[in-house]
Amino acid sequence: MNVFELDRTYVANTYSRFPINIVNGEGSLVWDDSGKEYIDLGTGIGVNIFGYSDKEWLAAVTDQLSRFQHTSNLYYSRPCAELAGLLCSRTGLKKAFFSNSGAEANETAIKAARKYAADRKGSDCYTILTLKNSFHGRTLTTLAATGQEVFHSYFQPLTPGFVHIEPTVSELRSALCENKVAAVMVEIIRGEGGVLPLPEDFVKELYRLSREQDFILIADEVQTGNGRTGSLYGYMNYGIQPDIVTTAKGIGGGLPIGVTLLGERVEDVFTPGLNGSTFGGNPVSCAGAINIVSRIDDSLLAGVRKKSEYIFSRLNELPSVKSVCGMGLMIGIESELDAKQAALSCLERGVLVLTAKNKIRLLPALNIPDGQLERAVDTLISVLKG
Ligand SMILES: Cc1ncc(COP(=O)(O)O)c(C=O)c1O
């Protein structure tokens, strides 16, 4: 059987894949099994933030791999502790819990917030407010957090205690009056929901109320984190300090890792036995992540913002484009074309893009060379012109 037949026969039918078989990658380029080259503006859904087979990351990972690949959380190991220290010093948060995915990072955030609220306000204070059109993961609890009904069918009952609101100050205030709220969890830019940045007045008021009313503010930075928006974390663009920040995807550079960063108010909620993960803090993933986070510096972030301006300015000129939204290198494009069809046309012309709702979504590598970006945008424009 060829790979398509093998996959369709034996892999669970949960993805509608594009009809190519990727066999190799380098930087922002990938090749399929026919030797066709593609410029990748999707990076494995925001994961390979320094592209494919990045040499520095590869060296960090293989060096650790040659020492030991895993040891469990029964013992100390340097990469896990060092990565925690690096993230805390870059964010001002106090402690890190490591898991394997964005959904797990969010599960931990929800547990930490509910424990904080139960300790201070009683066990009936457990409601978590999240946003309509949000996406927080595929476990039954993070699906409950996800504010899109389309993901809820077939899996009822989901974990109770979640209320979804629009990101407006008035909906926030009413929901806080009507519920005993332990936490509010937001994506700074709702990625899967259509690349929708949060309004500034909403974020500022949410932050102010979280201090005034003593509920936990959780920023889900699984997609927006790690340099993607032109700042190390998306919340930094708004001048606020969440109590909990979750991240995954890009921080691993291609290896699975989830991180829940706990701020001052929640740093001590967990005690031994209250949370855990067999693979969490895996030394190979952590060694790779140390390399990735260390390289997200001012000069890289300035490059992200410059590349972003270039993409925005070229796409905004097109009459067939209805809107371009997002921040940094997380960009959504609404056009007259069907997004899925446009993505397929881009693929045929050698450019890989993503979609989110009715938009084309771009999450290119943060270091994509300018020449390749220019070529990919030329192709995208030729598709959008029809
Ligand atoms: C904002 C956000 N949160 C959580 C998740 C879930 O992450 P994972 O697929 O690693 O569990 C995603 C995945 O797309 C995401 O975009």
Short mmCIF file of C-alpha atoms and ligand atoms in Angstrom, two decimals:
data_model
loop_
_atom_site.label_atom_id
_atom_site.label_comp_id
_atom_site.label_asym_id
_atom_site.label_seq_id
_atom_site.Cartn_x
_atom_site.Cartn_y
_atom_site.Cartn_z
CA MET A 1 0.00 0.00 0.00
CA ASN A 2 1.19 3.52 -0.64
CA VAL A 3 1.18 5.99 2.26
CA PHE A 4 -2.24 7.39 1.36
CA GLU A 5 -3.85 3.92 1.34
CA LEU A 6 -2.00 2.84 4.49
CA ASP A 7 -3.09 5.99 6.36
CA ARG A 8 -6.71 5.80 5.21
CA THR A 9 -6.88 2.13 6.17
CA TYR A 10 -5.24 2.25 9.58
CA VAL A 11 -5.15 5.81 10.97
CA ALA A 12 -8.29 6.95 12.82
CA ASN A 13 -10.39 9.14 10.58
CA THR A 14 -10.06 12.44 12.49
CA TYR A 15 -8.25 14.66 9.97
CA SER A 16 -9.01 15.81 6.43
CA ARG A 17 -5.48 15.87 5.12
CA PHE A 18 -4.17 17.69 2.04
CA PRO A 19 -3.15 15.17 -0.63
CA ILE A 20 0.64 15.38 -0.25
CA ASN A 21 3.18 13.19 1.52
CA ILE A 22 5.94 15.29 3.10
CA VAL A 23 9.30 13.57 3.21
CA ASN A 24 11.83 16.30 3.98
CA GLY A 25 12.18 19.86 5.24
CA GLU A 26 14.81 22.54 5.71
CA GLY A 27 14.13 26.01 7.07
CA SER A 28 10.86 27.21 5.55
CA LEU A 29 11.00 24.74 2.65
CA VAL A 30 9.52 21.25 2.50
CA TRP A 31 9.48 18.57 -0.20
CA ASP A 32 6.93 15.91 -0.98
CA ASP A 33 7.64 12.38 -2.22
CA SER A 34 7.54 13.52 -5.85
CA GLY A 35 10.33 16.05 -5.15
CA LYS A 36 7.99 19.04 -5.39
CA GLU A 37 9.11 21.97 -3.22
CA TYR A 38 6.77 24.08 -1.04
CA ILE A 39 7.29 27.25 0.98
CA ASP A 40 5.62 26.57 4.31
CA LEU A 41 3.60 29.43 5.83
CA GLY A 42 1.95 27.10 8.37
CA THR A 43 4.90 25.57 10.29
CA GLY A 44 2.93 22.52 11.41
CA ILE A 45 0.24 24.84 12.87
CA GLY A 46 2.58 27.29 14.55
CA VAL A 47 5.07 24.73 15.87
CA ASN A 48 8.33 24.82 13.88
CA ILE A 49 8.99 28.47 14.69
CA PHE A 50 12.59 28.28 13.45
CA GLY A 51 11.60 26.14 10.48
CA TYR A 52 12.40 22.51 9.71
CA SER A 53 15.58 20.80 10.90
CA ASP A 54 16.90 24.02 12.43
CA LYS A 55 20.58 23.33 13.10
CA GLU A 56 20.92 24.97 16.53
CA TRP A 57 17.75 23.35 17.89
CA LEU A 58 18.75 20.01 16.40
CA ALA A 59 22.16 20.22 18.12
CA ALA A 60 20.56 21.01 21.50
CA VAL A 61 18.07 18.15 21.14
CA THR A 62 20.54 15.53 19.88
CA ASP A 63 23.09 16.46 22.54
CA GLN A 64 20.50 15.79 25.24
CA LEU A 65 19.26 12.66 23.44
CA SER A 66 22.77 11.21 23.50
CA ARG A 67 22.95 11.71 27.31
CA PHE A 68 19.55 10.40 28.45
CA GLN A 69 16.11 10.59 26.85
CA HIS A 70 13.86 10.37 29.91
CA THR A 71 14.12 9.85 33.62
CA SER A 72 10.62 10.52 35.13
CA ASN A 73 9.69 13.19 37.65
CA LEU A 74 10.96 11.06 40.53
CA TYR A 75 14.41 12.61 40.01
CA TYR A 76 15.91 16.02 39.30
CA SER A 77 17.21 16.88 35.84
CA ARG A 78 18.87 20.06 34.60
CA PRO A 79 16.91 20.87 31.36
CA CYS A 80 13.53 20.96 33.14
CA ALA A 81 14.78 23.20 35.97
CA GLU A 82 16.72 25.45 33.59
CA LEU A 83 13.76 25.94 31.25
CA ALA A 84 11.51 26.81 34.21
CA GLY A 85 14.06 29.39 35.40
CA LEU A 86 14.42 30.89 31.92
CA LEU A 87 10.64 31.24 31.44
CA CYS A 88 10.11 32.73 34.89
CA SER A 89 12.89 35.28 34.37
CA ARG A 90 11.49 36.28 30.95
CA THR A 91 7.86 36.63 32.17
CA GLY A 92 7.97 37.56 35.86
CA LEU A 93 5.83 34.48 36.62
CA LYS A 94 7.00 32.32 39.48
CA LYS A 95 6.79 28.62 38.69
CA ALA A 96 6.35 26.28 35.70
CA PHE A 97 4.48 23.00 35.39
CA PHE A 98 5.41 20.94 32.33
CA SER A 99 3.12 18.65 30.33
CA ASN A 100 2.94 17.54 26.68
CA SER A 101 0.36 19.64 24.84
CA GLY A 102 -1.66 22.82 24.85
CA ALA A 103 -4.77 21.06 26.10
CA GLU A 104 -2.91 19.63 29.08
CA ALA A 105 -1.32 23.00 29.85
CA ASN A 106 -4.85 24.46 29.97
CA GLU A 107 -6.17 21.60 32.11
CA THR A 108 -3.45 22.42 34.64
CA ALA A 109 -4.32 26.13 34.51
CA ILE A 110 -7.98 25.32 35.21
CA LYS A 111 -7.03 23.03 38.11
CA ALA A 112 -4.75 25.73 39.59
CA ALA A 113 -7.44 28.43 39.29
CA ARG A 114 -10.17 26.24 40.83
CA LYS A 115 -7.86 25.24 43.70
CA TYR A 116 -7.01 28.91 44.36
CA ALA A 117 -10.70 29.89 44.35
CA ALA A 118 -11.74 26.92 46.52
CA ASP A 119 -9.03 27.73 49.09
CA ARG A 120 -10.02 31.40 49.32
CA LYS A 121 -13.72 31.57 48.50
CA GLY A 122 -15.09 28.06 48.99
CA SER A 123 -15.65 25.05 46.76
CA ASP A 124 -18.75 26.52 45.08
CA CYS A 125 -16.60 29.20 43.42
CA TYR A 126 -15.52 27.27 40.34
CA THR A 127 -16.93 28.92 37.21
CA ILE A 128 -14.44 29.72 34.46
CA LEU A 129 -15.45 32.38 31.94
CA THR A 130 -14.06 31.91 28.43
CA LEU A 131 -14.80 33.61 25.12
CA LYS A 132 -17.14 32.77 22.30
CA ASN A 133 -15.10 31.61 19.30
CA SER A 134 -12.25 30.53 21.56
CA PHE A 135 -10.34 27.26 21.24
CA HIS A 136 -8.62 25.67 24.22
CA GLY A 137 -8.12 22.01 23.29
CA ARG A 138 -9.75 18.62 22.71
CA THR A 139 -9.99 17.04 26.16
CA LEU A 140 -13.48 17.02 27.69
CA THR A 141 -12.60 19.92 30.00
CA THR A 142 -10.82 22.07 27.43
CA LEU A 143 -13.67 21.36 24.97
CA ALA A 144 -16.03 22.67 27.65
CA ALA A 145 -13.81 25.76 27.84
CA THR A 146 -13.86 26.14 24.04
CA GLY A 147 -16.58 28.62 23.09
CA GLN A 148 -17.65 26.97 19.84
CA GLU A 149 -20.67 24.67 19.89
CA VAL A 150 -19.51 22.88 16.77
CA PHE A 151 -16.89 21.08 18.91
CA HIS A 152 -19.39 20.10 21.63
CA SER A 153 -21.70 17.76 19.70
CA TYR A 154 -21.50 14.03 20.46
CA PHE A 155 -19.41 14.37 23.62
CA GLN A 156 -21.91 15.48 26.26
CA PRO A 157 -21.77 15.76 29.17
CA LEU A 158 -18.69 17.98 29.10
CA THR A 159 -17.05 19.18 32.33
CA PRO A 160 -19.47 21.61 33.99
CA GLY A 161 -18.64 25.13 35.17
CA PHE A 162 -17.81 27.01 31.97
CA VAL A 163 -19.63 30.11 30.69
CA HIS A 164 -18.84 31.65 27.30
CA ILE A 165 -19.05 35.40 26.73
CA GLU A 166 -18.31 37.87 23.94
CA PRO A 167 -15.17 39.94 24.65
CA THR A 168 -17.03 43.07 25.70
CA VAL A 169 -16.80 44.90 29.00
CA SER A 170 -20.58 44.75 29.49
CA GLU A 171 -20.81 40.94 28.99
CA LEU A 172 -17.85 40.48 31.30
CA ARG A 173 -19.41 42.58 34.06
CA SER A 174 -22.77 40.77 33.81
CA ALA A 175 -21.14 37.32 33.83
CA LEU A 176 -19.11 38.28 36.91
CA CYS A 177 -22.34 39.33 38.67
CA GLU A 178 -24.28 36.21 37.68
CA ASN A 179 -21.64 33.56 38.50
CA LYS A 180 -19.15 32.69 41.20
CA VAL A 181 -16.10 33.13 38.99
CA ALA A 182 -12.80 31.40 39.76
CA ALA A 183 -11.06 32.52 36.57
CA VAL A 184 -11.34 34.08 33.15
CA MET A 185 -9.36 32.36 30.41
CA VAL A 186 -8.65 34.16 27.12
CA GLU A 187 -6.62 33.84 23.97
CA ILE A 188 -5.09 37.25 23.20
CA ILE A 189 -5.81 36.45 19.55
CA ARG A 190 -8.44 33.75 19.03
CA GLY A 191 -6.59 31.65 16.47
CA GLU A 192 -8.86 28.78 15.48
CA GLY A 193 -11.82 31.14 15.93
CA GLY A 194 -10.70 33.29 12.97
CA VAL A 195 -7.51 35.16 14.05
CA LEU A 196 -9.41 37.70 16.16
CA PRO A 197 -7.30 39.98 18.41
CA LEU A 198 -8.99 41.09 21.64
CA PRO A 199 -10.14 44.71 21.95
CA GLU A 200 -7.77 46.74 24.15
CA ASP A 201 -10.53 48.16 26.42
CA PHE A 202 -11.76 44.63 27.18
CA VAL A 203 -8.29 43.34 28.09
CA LYS A 204 -7.48 46.34 30.32
CA GLU A 205 -10.81 46.09 32.16
CA LEU A 206 -10.50 42.31 32.51
CA TYR A 207 -7.09 42.76 34.10
CA ARG A 208 -8.33 45.52 36.44
CA LEU A 209 -11.35 43.45 37.54
CA SER A 210 -9.19 40.35 38.11
CA ARG A 211 -7.26 42.34 40.75
CA GLU A 212 -10.33 44.04 42.22
CA GLN A 213 -12.47 40.88 42.46
CA ASP A 214 -9.65 38.42 43.08
CA PHE A 215 -10.29 35.99 40.23
CA ILE A 216 -7.50 34.38 38.23
CA LEU A 217 -6.66 35.69 34.78
CA ILE A 218 -5.40 32.93 32.47
CA ALA A 219 -3.80 33.76 29.11
CA ASP A 220 -3.88 30.80 26.73
CA GLU A 221 -0.73 31.51 24.72
CA VAL A 222 -0.57 28.10 23.06
CA GLN A 223 -0.74 29.68 19.60
CA THR A 224 0.09 33.36 20.33
CA GLY A 225 3.12 32.62 22.50
CA ASN A 226 6.85 32.39 21.88
CA GLY A 227 7.40 35.38 19.62
CA ARG A 228 4.45 34.74 17.30
CA THR A 229 2.81 38.19 17.78
CA GLY A 230 6.06 40.20 17.75
CA SER A 231 6.38 40.07 21.57
CA LEU A 232 7.58 37.08 23.59
CA TYR A 233 3.97 36.47 24.73
CA GLY A 234 0.84 38.02 23.25
CA TYR A 235 -0.32 39.55 26.55
CA MET A 236 2.83 41.69 26.56
CA ASN A 237 1.34 43.73 23.69
CA TYR A 238 -1.41 44.88 26.10
CA GLY A 239 0.71 45.84 29.14
CA ILE A 240 -1.00 43.39 31.52
CA GLN A 241 0.31 40.58 33.72
CA PRO A 242 -1.85 37.41 33.79
CA ASP A 243 -1.79 35.11 36.83
CA ILE A 244 -1.36 32.04 34.64
CA VAL A 245 0.11 31.73 31.16
CA THR A 246 -0.17 28.50 29.20
CA THR A 247 1.86 27.66 26.14
CA ALA A 248 2.80 24.73 23.88
CA LYS A 249 3.21 24.50 20.06
CA GLY A 250 6.15 26.81 19.16
CA ILE A 251 8.04 26.51 22.43
CA GLY A 252 9.00 22.93 21.59
CA GLY A 253 10.28 23.80 18.11
CA GLY A 254 8.68 20.53 16.90
CA LEU A 255 8.78 18.29 19.97
CA PRO A 256 5.74 17.91 22.24
CA ILE A 257 5.72 20.08 25.35
CA GLY A 258 3.09 22.02 27.27
CA VAL A 259 3.85 24.66 29.88
CA THR A 260 1.68 26.23 32.58
CA LEU A 261 3.35 29.26 34.14
CA LEU A 262 2.02 30.17 37.58
CA GLY A 263 2.19 33.73 38.91
CA GLU A 264 2.48 35.01 42.47
CA ARG A 265 -1.13 34.36 43.49
CA VAL A 266 -1.11 30.71 42.40
CA GLU A 267 2.53 29.70 42.68
CA ASP A 268 1.88 27.59 45.78
CA VAL A 269 -1.52 26.04 44.96
CA PHE A 270 -0.01 22.72 44.00
CA THR A 271 1.54 20.34 46.48
CA PRO A 272 3.03 16.91 45.69
CA GLY A 273 0.41 14.57 44.27
CA LEU A 274 -2.04 17.23 43.06
CA ASN A 275 -0.81 17.20 39.47
CA GLY A 276 1.65 15.25 37.37
CA SER A 277 2.63 13.91 33.97
CA THR A 278 4.86 10.97 33.03
CA PHE A 279 6.48 12.80 30.13
CA GLY A 280 6.12 16.34 31.54
CA GLY A 281 9.53 18.04 31.76
CA ASN A 282 11.05 15.50 29.38
CA PRO A 283 14.75 16.45 29.10
CA VAL A 284 14.88 16.28 25.29
CA SER A 285 11.82 18.52 24.81
CA CYS A 286 13.12 20.90 27.50
CA ALA A 287 16.62 21.09 25.97
CA GLY A 288 15.03 22.02 22.64
CA ALA A 289 12.74 24.58 24.31
CA ILE A 290 15.67 26.24 26.13
CA ASN A 291 17.31 26.74 22.76
CA ILE A 292 14.10 28.16 21.25
CA VAL A 293 13.23 30.56 24.09
CA SER A 294 16.85 31.83 24.36
CA ARG A 295 16.75 32.84 20.68
CA ILE A 296 13.52 34.85 20.92
CA ASP A 297 15.32 38.13 21.56
CA ASP A 298 14.72 41.78 20.62
CA SER A 299 16.33 41.42 17.23
CA LEU A 300 14.25 38.36 16.28
CA LEU A 301 11.07 40.09 17.50
CA ALA A 302 11.90 43.22 15.47
CA GLY A 303 12.27 40.93 12.44
CA VAL A 304 8.86 39.37 13.15
CA ARG A 305 7.23 42.83 13.23
CA LYS A 306 8.99 43.86 10.00
CA LYS A 307 7.91 40.70 8.16
CA SER A 308 4.40 41.24 9.51
CA GLU A 309 4.24 44.81 8.16
CA TYR A 310 5.40 43.52 4.78
CA ILE A 311 2.62 40.89 4.62
CA PHE A 312 -0.07 43.33 5.83
CA SER A 313 0.96 46.05 3.36
CA ARG A 314 1.00 43.69 0.35
CA LEU A 315 -2.32 42.04 1.14
CA ASN A 316 -4.15 45.20 2.13
CA GLU A 317 -3.61 46.53 -1.40
CA LEU A 318 -5.71 43.79 -2.99
CA PRO A 319 -9.30 44.63 -3.98
CA SER A 320 -10.36 40.96 -3.57
CA VAL A 321 -9.22 40.98 0.08
CA LYS A 322 -12.00 41.98 2.48
CA SER A 323 -9.85 42.17 5.61
CA VAL A 324 -6.44 41.27 7.00
CA CYS A 325 -6.29 40.74 10.76
CA GLY A 326 -3.94 39.48 13.44
CA MET A 327 -0.64 40.55 14.89
CA GLY A 328 2.99 39.75 14.14
CA LEU A 329 3.22 36.54 12.14
CA MET A 330 -0.25 35.32 13.08
CA ILE A 331 -2.37 36.62 10.24
CA GLY A 332 -5.91 35.93 8.96
CA ILE A 333 -7.06 36.91 5.48
CA GLU A 334 -10.69 37.14 4.52
CA SER A 335 -11.28 37.23 0.78
CA GLU A 336 -14.00 36.59 -1.74
CA LEU A 337 -12.68 33.04 -2.20
CA ASP A 338 -13.58 29.98 -0.17
CA ALA A 339 -10.65 29.63 2.26
CA LYS A 340 -10.25 25.84 1.88
CA GLN A 341 -10.29 26.15 -1.91
CA ALA A 342 -7.74 28.99 -1.76
CA ALA A 343 -5.47 26.88 0.48
CA LEU A 344 -5.66 24.04 -2.04
CA SER A 345 -4.79 26.41 -4.92
CA CYS A 346 -1.80 27.73 -2.92
CA LEU A 347 -0.64 24.15 -2.33
CA GLU A 348 -0.88 23.36 -6.04
CA ARG A 349 1.33 26.43 -6.68
CA GLY A 350 3.90 25.41 -4.04
CA VAL A 351 2.85 27.33 -0.90
CA LEU A 352 1.41 25.76 2.28
CA VAL A 353 -1.12 27.89 4.19
CA LEU A 354 -3.66 27.17 6.92
CA THR A 355 -7.28 28.17 7.35
CA ALA A 356 -9.33 29.38 10.32
CA LYS A 357 -13.09 29.59 9.81
CA ASN A 358 -13.59 31.47 6.53
CA LYS A 359 -10.06 32.89 6.49
CA ILE A 360 -6.68 31.89 5.17
CA ARG A 361 -4.35 31.76 8.17
CA LEU A 362 -0.60 32.33 8.05
CA LEU A 363 1.76 31.19 10.81
CA PRO A 364 5.15 31.26 9.05
CA ALA A 365 8.50 30.57 10.73
CA LEU A 366 9.68 33.61 12.69
CA ASN A 367 12.95 33.54 10.74
CA ILE A 368 11.55 32.86 7.25
CA PRO A 369 14.06 34.38 4.80
CA ASP A 370 12.74 37.58 3.16
CA GLY A 371 13.18 36.17 -0.37
CA GLN A 372 11.06 33.09 0.42
CA LEU A 373 8.42 35.21 2.13
CA GLU A 374 8.25 37.49 -0.91
CA ARG A 375 7.85 34.51 -3.27
CA ALA A 376 5.15 32.95 -1.08
CA VAL A 377 3.22 36.23 -0.83
CA ASP A 378 3.46 36.63 -4.65
CA THR A 379 1.87 33.17 -4.99
CA LEU A 380 -0.80 33.89 -2.40
CA ILE A 381 -1.68 37.13 -4.18
CA SER A 382 -1.91 35.36 -7.54
CA VAL A 383 -4.38 32.89 -5.95
CA LEU A 384 -6.39 35.67 -4.28
CA LYS A 385 -6.62 37.57 -7.59
CA GLY A 386 -8.33 34.46 -9.01
C1 LIG B 1 -5.14 28.61 21.71
C2 LIG B 1 -5.02 27.13 21.75
N1 LIG B 1 -5.14 26.49 22.92
C3 LIG B 1 -5.01 25.16 23.01
C4 LIG B 1 -4.78 24.39 21.90
C5 LIG B 1 -4.64 22.90 22.03
O1 LIG B 1 -3.30 22.55 21.88
P1 LIG B 1 -2.88 21.02 21.64
O2 LIG B 1 -3.38 20.63 20.30
O3 LIG B 1 -1.37 21.02 21.75
O4 LIG B 1 -3.50 20.23 22.74
C6 LIG B 1 -4.64 25.01 20.66
C7 LIG B 1 -4.41 24.21 19.43
O5 LIG B 1 -4.63 24.63 18.33
C8 LIG B 1 -4.76 26.41 20.57
O6 LIG B 1 -4.65 27.06 19.40
#
